[in-house]
């Protein structure tokens, strides 16, 4: 994967701030999580449900460190509203191909912010009667949580910062960075100003 300093083709200096979680640190956490999951689910089969698209890179690294029989499936969800974090209205745009009834489901997510997306998803998946359902997220931003979610596995906690890299995007870009970066605040401010002027037109 590509690091900021090596980028020749990604014009990022105006977008990316400092590195919050370096690639090597992420890999260490991913191994720890994989080992924990292996122990916790010993003797069981896992069905890993990855939320598209941000969690894909985390998923592919994580499953290499889970020493269990497992399957993977994908779900895509869209949320509507004004802000970069999404909002209260959630819709499934790609459903699972697998039947989850009686299976041990582990949801793999990139970042949990308000928790609205995941709460909706958990409610929806629980109705399909899995044997168990747990959450594994790369980043847990609990400060903005407005729902009651039990997060069993997380790699990092984060405060009020918008981040990109290692699967996380800004306008669908920067997912291919090895580390996780803070988005520069002037970029966010510029976006808000543009949005405000569009709304006033
Ligand atoms: P929630 O429903 O928990 O408020 O929103 C979770 C979703 O919002 C994440 O799956 C992700 O797509 C998006 N999101 C929230 N915070 C960030 C962030 O800091 N960076 C990026 N790239 N996406 C974020």
PDB file of C-alpha atoms and ligand atoms in Angstrom:
ATOM      1  CA  UNK A   1       0.000   0.000   0.000  1.00  0.00           C
ATOM      2  CA  UNK A   2       1.057   3.573  -0.519  1.00  0.00           C
ATOM      3  CA  UNK A   3       2.389   5.976   2.096  1.00  0.00           C
ATOM      4  CA  UNK A   4       1.924   9.730   1.855  1.00  0.00           C
ATOM      5  CA  UNK A   5       5.649  10.427   1.403  1.00  0.00           C
ATOM      6  CA  UNK A   6       5.899   8.020  -1.510  1.00  0.00           C
ATOM      7  CA  UNK A   7       2.922   9.355  -3.350  1.00  0.00           C
ATOM      8  CA  UNK A   8       3.737  10.587  -6.794  1.00  0.00           C
ATOM      9  CA  UNK A   9       0.256  10.399  -8.223  1.00  0.00           C
ATOM     10  CA  UNK A  10      -2.015  11.196  -5.308  1.00  0.00           C
ATOM     11  CA  UNK A  11      -2.225  14.941  -4.836  1.00  0.00           C
ATOM     12  CA  UNK A  12      -2.941  14.901  -1.146  1.00  0.00           C
ATOM     13  CA  UNK A  13      -1.005  17.626   0.630  1.00  0.00           C
ATOM     14  CA  UNK A  14      -4.042  19.916   0.863  1.00  0.00           C
ATOM     15  CA  UNK A  15      -6.271  17.129   2.148  1.00  0.00           C
ATOM     16  CA  UNK A  16      -4.266  14.975   4.522  1.00  0.00           C
ATOM     17  CA  UNK A  17      -3.195  16.089   7.967  1.00  0.00           C
ATOM     18  CA  UNK A  18      -1.016  14.125  10.340  1.00  0.00           C
ATOM     19  CA  UNK A  19      -0.891  10.362  10.668  1.00  0.00           C
ATOM     20  CA  UNK A  20      -3.029   9.213  13.576  1.00  0.00           C
ATOM     21  CA  UNK A  21      -2.502   5.463  13.260  1.00  0.00           C
ATOM     22  CA  UNK A  22       0.602   4.345  11.329  1.00  0.00           C
ATOM     23  CA  UNK A  23       0.379   1.249   9.135  1.00  0.00           C
ATOM     24  CA  UNK A  24       2.677  -0.788  11.403  1.00  0.00           C
ATOM     25  CA  UNK A  25       0.515  -0.011  14.452  1.00  0.00           C
ATOM     26  CA  UNK A  26      -2.623  -1.004  12.554  1.00  0.00           C
ATOM     27  CA  UNK A  27      -1.059  -4.332  11.585  1.00  0.00           C
ATOM     28  CA  UNK A  28      -0.121  -5.022  15.220  1.00  0.00           C
ATOM     29  CA  UNK A  29      -3.703  -4.363  16.377  1.00  0.00           C
ATOM     30  CA  UNK A  30      -5.126  -6.482  13.567  1.00  0.00           C
ATOM     31  CA  UNK A  31      -2.976  -9.453  14.667  1.00  0.00           C
ATOM     32  CA  UNK A  32      -4.101  -8.984  18.302  1.00  0.00           C
ATOM     33  CA  UNK A  33      -7.752  -8.891  17.237  1.00  0.00           C
ATOM     34  CA  UNK A  34      -7.336 -11.971  15.022  1.00  0.00           C
ATOM     35  CA  UNK A  35      -5.796 -13.897  17.921  1.00  0.00           C
ATOM     36  CA  UNK A  36      -8.576 -12.859  20.328  1.00  0.00           C
ATOM     37  CA  UNK A  37     -11.297 -13.817  17.872  1.00  0.00           C
ATOM     38  CA  UNK A  38      -9.598 -17.182  17.262  1.00  0.00           C
ATOM     39  CA  UNK A  39      -9.642 -17.919  21.010  1.00  0.00           C
ATOM     40  CA  UNK A  40     -13.190 -16.631  21.626  1.00  0.00           C
ATOM     41  CA  UNK A  41     -14.742 -18.694  18.821  1.00  0.00           C
ATOM     42  CA  UNK A  42     -12.664 -21.858  19.308  1.00  0.00           C
ATOM     43  CA  UNK A  43     -14.600 -24.920  18.099  1.00  0.00           C
ATOM     44  CA  UNK A  44     -17.087 -22.777  16.167  1.00  0.00           C
ATOM     45  CA  UNK A  45     -17.493 -21.684  12.556  1.00  0.00           C
ATOM     46  CA  UNK A  46     -17.660 -17.993  11.804  1.00  0.00           C
ATOM     47  CA  UNK A  47     -19.570 -16.018   9.226  1.00  0.00           C
ATOM     48  CA  UNK A  48     -17.912 -12.654   8.795  1.00  0.00           C
ATOM     49  CA  UNK A  49     -20.152  -9.915   7.450  1.00  0.00           C
ATOM     50  CA  UNK A  50     -18.166  -7.030   6.003  1.00  0.00           C
ATOM     51  CA  UNK A  51     -19.818  -3.651   5.525  1.00  0.00           C
ATOM     52  CA  UNK A  52     -18.914  -2.194   2.135  1.00  0.00           C
ATOM     53  CA  UNK A  53     -16.863  -0.374   1.225  1.00  0.00           C
ATOM     54  CA  UNK A  54     -14.654   1.036   3.955  1.00  0.00           C
ATOM     55  CA  UNK A  55     -14.123  -2.197   5.920  1.00  0.00           C
ATOM     56  CA  UNK A  56     -12.766  -4.237   2.991  1.00  0.00           C
ATOM     57  CA  UNK A  57      -9.074  -3.607   3.662  1.00  0.00           C
ATOM     58  CA  UNK A  58      -9.472  -4.260   7.395  1.00  0.00           C
ATOM     59  CA  UNK A  59     -11.362  -7.482   6.586  1.00  0.00           C
ATOM     60  CA  UNK A  60      -8.720  -8.851   4.234  1.00  0.00           C
ATOM     61  CA  UNK A  61      -5.953  -8.278   6.785  1.00  0.00           C
ATOM     62  CA  UNK A  62      -8.000  -9.507   9.760  1.00  0.00           C
ATOM     63  CA  UNK A  63      -9.114 -12.859   8.359  1.00  0.00           C
ATOM     64  CA  UNK A  64      -5.491 -13.845   7.697  1.00  0.00           C
ATOM     65  CA  UNK A  65      -5.045 -13.880  11.492  1.00  0.00           C
ATOM     66  CA  UNK A  66      -8.200 -15.795  12.394  1.00  0.00           C
ATOM     67  CA  UNK A  67      -7.344 -19.463  12.680  1.00  0.00           C
ATOM     68  CA  UNK A  68     -10.873 -20.866  12.314  1.00  0.00           C
ATOM     69  CA  UNK A  69     -13.121 -22.206   9.566  1.00  0.00           C
ATOM     70  CA  UNK A  70     -14.899 -19.104   8.283  1.00  0.00           C
ATOM     71  CA  UNK A  71     -16.947 -17.659   5.434  1.00  0.00           C
ATOM     72  CA  UNK A  72     -17.267 -14.052   4.373  1.00  0.00           C
ATOM     73  CA  UNK A  73     -20.207 -12.130   3.005  1.00  0.00           C
ATOM     74  CA  UNK A  74     -20.832  -8.478   2.188  1.00  0.00           C
ATOM     75  CA  UNK A  75     -23.535  -5.976   2.881  1.00  0.00           C
ATOM     76  CA  UNK A  76     -23.874  -2.435   1.656  1.00  0.00           C
ATOM     77  CA  UNK A  77     -25.799   0.244   3.421  1.00  0.00           C
ATOM     78  CA  UNK A  78     -26.484   3.833   2.520  1.00  0.00           C
ATOM     79  CA  UNK A  79     -27.416   6.587   4.887  1.00  0.00           C
ATOM     80  CA  UNK A  80     -28.859   9.907   3.873  1.00  0.00           C
ATOM     81  CA  UNK A  81     -28.479  13.404   5.135  1.00  0.00           C
ATOM     82  CA  UNK A  82     -26.267  16.382   5.349  1.00  0.00           C
ATOM     83  CA  UNK A  83     -22.855  15.668   6.803  1.00  0.00           C
ATOM     84  CA  UNK A  84     -19.884  13.489   6.073  1.00  0.00           C
ATOM     85  CA  UNK A  85     -20.865  11.058   8.793  1.00  0.00           C
ATOM     86  CA  UNK A  86     -24.262  10.172   7.353  1.00  0.00           C
ATOM     87  CA  UNK A  87     -27.457  10.527   9.335  1.00  0.00           C
ATOM     88  CA  UNK A  88     -30.506   8.774  10.676  1.00  0.00           C
ATOM     89  CA  UNK A  89     -32.016   7.294   7.505  1.00  0.00           C
ATOM     90  CA  UNK A  90     -30.501   3.957   6.563  1.00  0.00           C
ATOM     91  CA  UNK A  91     -31.209   1.631   3.638  1.00  0.00           C
ATOM     92  CA  UNK A  92     -29.707  -1.736   2.578  1.00  0.00           C
ATOM     93  CA  UNK A  93     -28.373  -1.351  -0.970  1.00  0.00           C
ATOM     94  CA  UNK A  94     -26.763  -4.820  -1.142  1.00  0.00           C
ATOM     95  CA  UNK A  95     -28.019  -7.636   1.047  1.00  0.00           C
ATOM     96  CA  UNK A  96     -26.174 -10.795   2.133  1.00  0.00           C
ATOM     97  CA  UNK A  97     -25.995 -13.815  -0.159  1.00  0.00           C
ATOM     98  CA  UNK A  98     -25.685 -16.229   2.800  1.00  0.00           C
ATOM     99  CA  UNK A  99     -28.449 -17.441   5.093  1.00  0.00           C
ATOM    100  CA  UNK A 100     -27.323 -16.509   8.619  1.00  0.00           C
ATOM    101  CA  UNK A 101     -29.879 -18.509  10.625  1.00  0.00           C
ATOM    102  CA  UNK A 102     -28.161 -20.502  13.391  1.00  0.00           C
ATOM    103  CA  UNK A 103     -24.701 -19.152  12.486  1.00  0.00           C
ATOM    104  CA  UNK A 104     -22.123 -17.187  14.463  1.00  0.00           C
ATOM    105  CA  UNK A 105     -22.009 -13.790  12.782  1.00  0.00           C
ATOM    106  CA  UNK A 106     -19.194 -11.282  13.253  1.00  0.00           C
ATOM    107  CA  UNK A 107     -19.805  -7.884  11.666  1.00  0.00           C
ATOM    108  CA  UNK A 108     -16.648  -6.140  10.458  1.00  0.00           C
ATOM    109  CA  UNK A 109     -16.966  -2.354  10.151  1.00  0.00           C
ATOM    110  CA  UNK A 110     -14.500   0.469   9.463  1.00  0.00           C
ATOM    111  CA  UNK A 111     -15.669   3.118  11.925  1.00  0.00           C
ATOM    112  CA  UNK A 112     -18.647   3.416  14.239  1.00  0.00           C
ATOM    113  CA  UNK A 113     -19.670   6.986  14.839  1.00  0.00           C
ATOM    114  CA  UNK A 114     -23.253   7.733  15.943  1.00  0.00           C
ATOM    115  CA  UNK A 115     -23.945   3.987  15.739  1.00  0.00           C
ATOM    116  CA  UNK A 116     -27.122   4.509  13.701  1.00  0.00           C
ATOM    117  CA  UNK A 117     -25.937   2.453  10.720  1.00  0.00           C
ATOM    118  CA  UNK A 118     -24.920  -0.507  12.851  1.00  0.00           C
ATOM    119  CA  UNK A 119     -27.997  -0.376  15.120  1.00  0.00           C
ATOM    120  CA  UNK A 120     -30.199  -0.621  12.063  1.00  0.00           C
ATOM    121  CA  UNK A 121     -28.129  -3.470  10.718  1.00  0.00           C
ATOM    122  CA  UNK A 122     -28.051  -5.434  13.970  1.00  0.00           C
ATOM    123  CA  UNK A 123     -31.833  -5.156  14.293  1.00  0.00           C
ATOM    124  CA  UNK A 124     -32.241  -6.341  10.718  1.00  0.00           C
ATOM    125  CA  UNK A 125     -29.808  -9.270  11.100  1.00  0.00           C
ATOM    126  CA  UNK A 126     -31.132 -10.390  14.509  1.00  0.00           C
ATOM    127  CA  UNK A 127     -34.549 -10.909  12.909  1.00  0.00           C
ATOM    128  CA  UNK A 128     -32.883 -13.616  10.763  1.00  0.00           C
ATOM    129  CA  UNK A 129     -32.087 -15.579  13.955  1.00  0.00           C
ATOM    130  CA  UNK A 130     -28.312 -16.078  13.931  1.00  0.00           C
ATOM    131  CA  UNK A 131     -26.796 -18.178  16.787  1.00  0.00           C
ATOM    132  CA  UNK A 132     -24.812 -15.089  17.848  1.00  0.00           C
ATOM    133  CA  UNK A 133     -23.920 -11.675  16.532  1.00  0.00           C
ATOM    134  CA  UNK A 134     -20.962  -9.470  17.522  1.00  0.00           C
ATOM    135  CA  UNK A 135     -19.228  -6.380  16.186  1.00  0.00           C
ATOM    136  CA  UNK A 136     -15.576  -5.860  15.272  1.00  0.00           C
ATOM    137  CA  UNK A 137     -14.685  -2.317  14.226  1.00  0.00           C
ATOM    138  CA  UNK A 138     -11.403  -0.768  13.222  1.00  0.00           C
ATOM    139  CA  UNK A 139     -12.295   2.520  14.922  1.00  0.00           C
ATOM    140  CA  UNK A 140     -14.753   3.231  17.706  1.00  0.00           C
ATOM    141  CA  UNK A 141     -15.673   6.928  17.951  1.00  0.00           C
ATOM    142  CA  UNK A 142     -17.798   6.630  21.065  1.00  0.00           C
ATOM    143  CA  UNK A 143     -17.998  10.405  21.741  1.00  0.00           C
ATOM    144  CA  UNK A 144     -20.669  10.840  19.074  1.00  0.00           C
ATOM    145  CA  UNK A 145     -22.630   7.657  19.871  1.00  0.00           C
ATOM    146  CA  UNK A 146     -26.387   8.154  20.121  1.00  0.00           C
ATOM    147  CA  UNK A 147     -27.423   4.502  20.151  1.00  0.00           C
ATOM    148  CA  UNK A 148     -26.843   1.700  22.609  1.00  0.00           C
ATOM    149  CA  UNK A 149     -24.342  -0.624  20.905  1.00  0.00           C
ATOM    150  CA  UNK A 150     -22.190  -3.355  22.428  1.00  0.00           C
ATOM    151  CA  UNK A 151     -18.872  -3.374  20.576  1.00  0.00           C
ATOM    152  CA  UNK A 152     -16.930  -6.506  21.460  1.00  0.00           C
ATOM    153  CA  UNK A 153     -13.827  -5.873  19.346  1.00  0.00           C
ATOM    154  CA  UNK A 154     -12.159  -2.620  18.266  1.00  0.00           C
ATOM    155  CA  UNK A 155      -8.643  -1.675  17.204  1.00  0.00           C
ATOM    156  CA  UNK A 156      -8.643   2.061  18.023  1.00  0.00           C
ATOM    157  CA  UNK A 157     -10.685   4.675  19.862  1.00  0.00           C
ATOM    158  CA  UNK A 158     -10.962   8.138  18.310  1.00  0.00           C
ATOM    159  CA  UNK A 159     -12.263  11.560  19.309  1.00  0.00           C
ATOM    160  CA  UNK A 160     -13.895  14.182  17.073  1.00  0.00           C
ATOM    161  CA  UNK A 161     -11.717  13.806  13.969  1.00  0.00           C
ATOM    162  CA  UNK A 162     -12.555  12.837  10.417  1.00  0.00           C
ATOM    163  CA  UNK A 163     -10.080  10.220   9.206  1.00  0.00           C
ATOM    164  CA  UNK A 164      -9.034   8.683   5.891  1.00  0.00           C
ATOM    165  CA  UNK A 165      -6.808   5.837   4.732  1.00  0.00           C
ATOM    166  CA  UNK A 166      -6.687   2.069   5.267  1.00  0.00           C
ATOM    167  CA  UNK A 167     -10.093   1.679   3.632  1.00  0.00           C
ATOM    168  CA  UNK A 168     -11.609   4.935   4.853  1.00  0.00           C
ATOM    169  CA  UNK A 169     -12.401   7.463   2.154  1.00  0.00           C
ATOM    170  CA  UNK A 170     -12.877  11.129   1.519  1.00  0.00           C
ATOM    171  CA  UNK A 171     -15.073  11.533  -1.573  1.00  0.00           C
ATOM    172  CA  UNK A 172     -14.253   7.888  -2.460  1.00  0.00           C
ATOM    173  CA  UNK A 173     -10.484   8.493  -2.460  1.00  0.00           C
ATOM    174  CA  UNK A 174      -7.550   7.737  -0.120  1.00  0.00           C
ATOM    175  CA  UNK A 175      -8.688   4.192   0.746  1.00  0.00           C
ATOM    176  CA  UNK A 176      -5.356   2.851  -0.547  1.00  0.00           C
ATOM    177  CA  UNK A 177      -3.192   4.526   2.093  1.00  0.00           C
ATOM    178  CA  UNK A 178      -1.417   2.199   4.487  1.00  0.00           C
ATOM    179  CA  UNK A 179      -1.861   4.486   7.505  1.00  0.00           C
ATOM    180  CA  UNK A 180      -4.849   6.384   8.863  1.00  0.00           C
ATOM    181  CA  UNK A 181      -4.675  10.168   8.495  1.00  0.00           C
ATOM    182  CA  UNK A 182      -6.589  13.042   9.953  1.00  0.00           C
ATOM    183  CA  UNK A 183      -8.399  15.095   7.319  1.00  0.00           C
ATOM    184  CA  UNK A 184      -7.217  18.717   7.395  1.00  0.00           C
ATOM    185  CA  UNK A 185      -9.751  20.958   9.113  1.00  0.00           C
ATOM    186  CA  UNK A 186      -9.572  23.611   6.360  1.00  0.00           C
ATOM    187  CA  UNK A 187     -10.708  20.913   3.895  1.00  0.00           C
ATOM    188  CA  UNK A 188     -13.737  20.164   6.060  1.00  0.00           C
ATOM    189  CA  UNK A 189     -14.476  23.901   6.496  1.00  0.00           C
ATOM    190  CA  UNK A 190     -14.273  24.425   2.720  1.00  0.00           C
ATOM    191  CA  UNK A 191     -16.750  21.563   2.193  1.00  0.00           C
ATOM    192  CA  UNK A 192     -19.203  23.012   4.684  1.00  0.00           C
ATOM    193  CA  UNK A 193     -18.967  26.462   3.066  1.00  0.00           C
ATOM    194  CA  UNK A 194     -19.606  24.967  -0.400  1.00  0.00           C
ATOM    195  CA  UNK A 195     -22.586  23.039   0.931  1.00  0.00           C
ATOM    196  CA  UNK A 196     -24.016  26.115   2.669  1.00  0.00           C
ATOM    197  CA  UNK A 197     -23.775  28.227  -0.476  1.00  0.00           C
ATOM    198  CA  UNK A 198     -25.441  25.418  -2.505  1.00  0.00           C
ATOM    199  CA  UNK A 199     -28.290  25.232   0.010  1.00  0.00           C
ATOM    200  CA  UNK A 200     -28.775  29.025  -0.100  1.00  0.00           C
ATOM    201  CA  UNK A 201     -29.136  29.084  -3.893  1.00  0.00           C
TER     202      UNK A 201
HETATM  203  P1  LIG B   1     -22.635   6.021  11.963  1.00  0.00           P
HETATM  204  O1  LIG B   1     -23.908   5.447  11.439  1.00  0.00           O
HETATM  205  O2  LIG B   1     -22.009   5.181  13.045  1.00  0.00           O
HETATM  206  O3  LIG B   1     -22.823   7.456  12.405  1.00  0.00           O
HETATM  207  O4  LIG B   1     -21.648   6.161  10.735  1.00  0.00           O
HETATM  208  C1  LIG B   1     -20.737   5.196  10.395  1.00  0.00           C
HETATM  209  C2  LIG B   1     -20.262   5.386   8.956  1.00  0.00           C
HETATM  210  O5  LIG B   1     -19.968   6.772   8.686  1.00  0.00           O
HETATM  211  C3  LIG B   1     -18.960   4.642   8.737  1.00  0.00           C
HETATM  212  O6  LIG B   1     -19.201   3.327   8.297  1.00  0.00           O
HETATM  213  C4  LIG B   1     -18.264   5.491   7.687  1.00  0.00           C
HETATM  214  O7  LIG B   1     -18.700   5.110   6.398  1.00  0.00           O
HETATM  215  C5  LIG B   1     -18.745   6.896   7.955  1.00  0.00           C
HETATM  216  N1  LIG B   1     -17.770   7.648   8.776  1.00  0.00           N
HETATM  217  C6  LIG B   1     -17.941   8.075  10.042  1.00  0.00           C
HETATM  218  N2  LIG B   1     -16.839   8.716  10.479  1.00  0.00           N
HETATM  219  C7  LIG B   1     -15.939   8.685   9.478  1.00  0.00           C
HETATM  220  C8  LIG B   1     -14.584   9.158   9.331  1.00  0.00           C
HETATM  221  O8  LIG B   1     -13.963   9.761  10.222  1.00  0.00           O
HETATM  222  N3  LIG B   1     -13.979   8.916   8.129  1.00  0.00           N
HETATM  223  C9  LIG B   1     -14.596   8.268   7.098  1.00  0.00           C
HETATM  224  N4  LIG B   1     -13.910   8.104   5.974  1.00  0.00           N
HETATM  225  N5  LIG B   1     -15.868   7.783   7.202  1.00  0.00           N
HETATM  226  C10 LIG B   1     -16.524   7.998   8.384  1.00  0.00           C
END
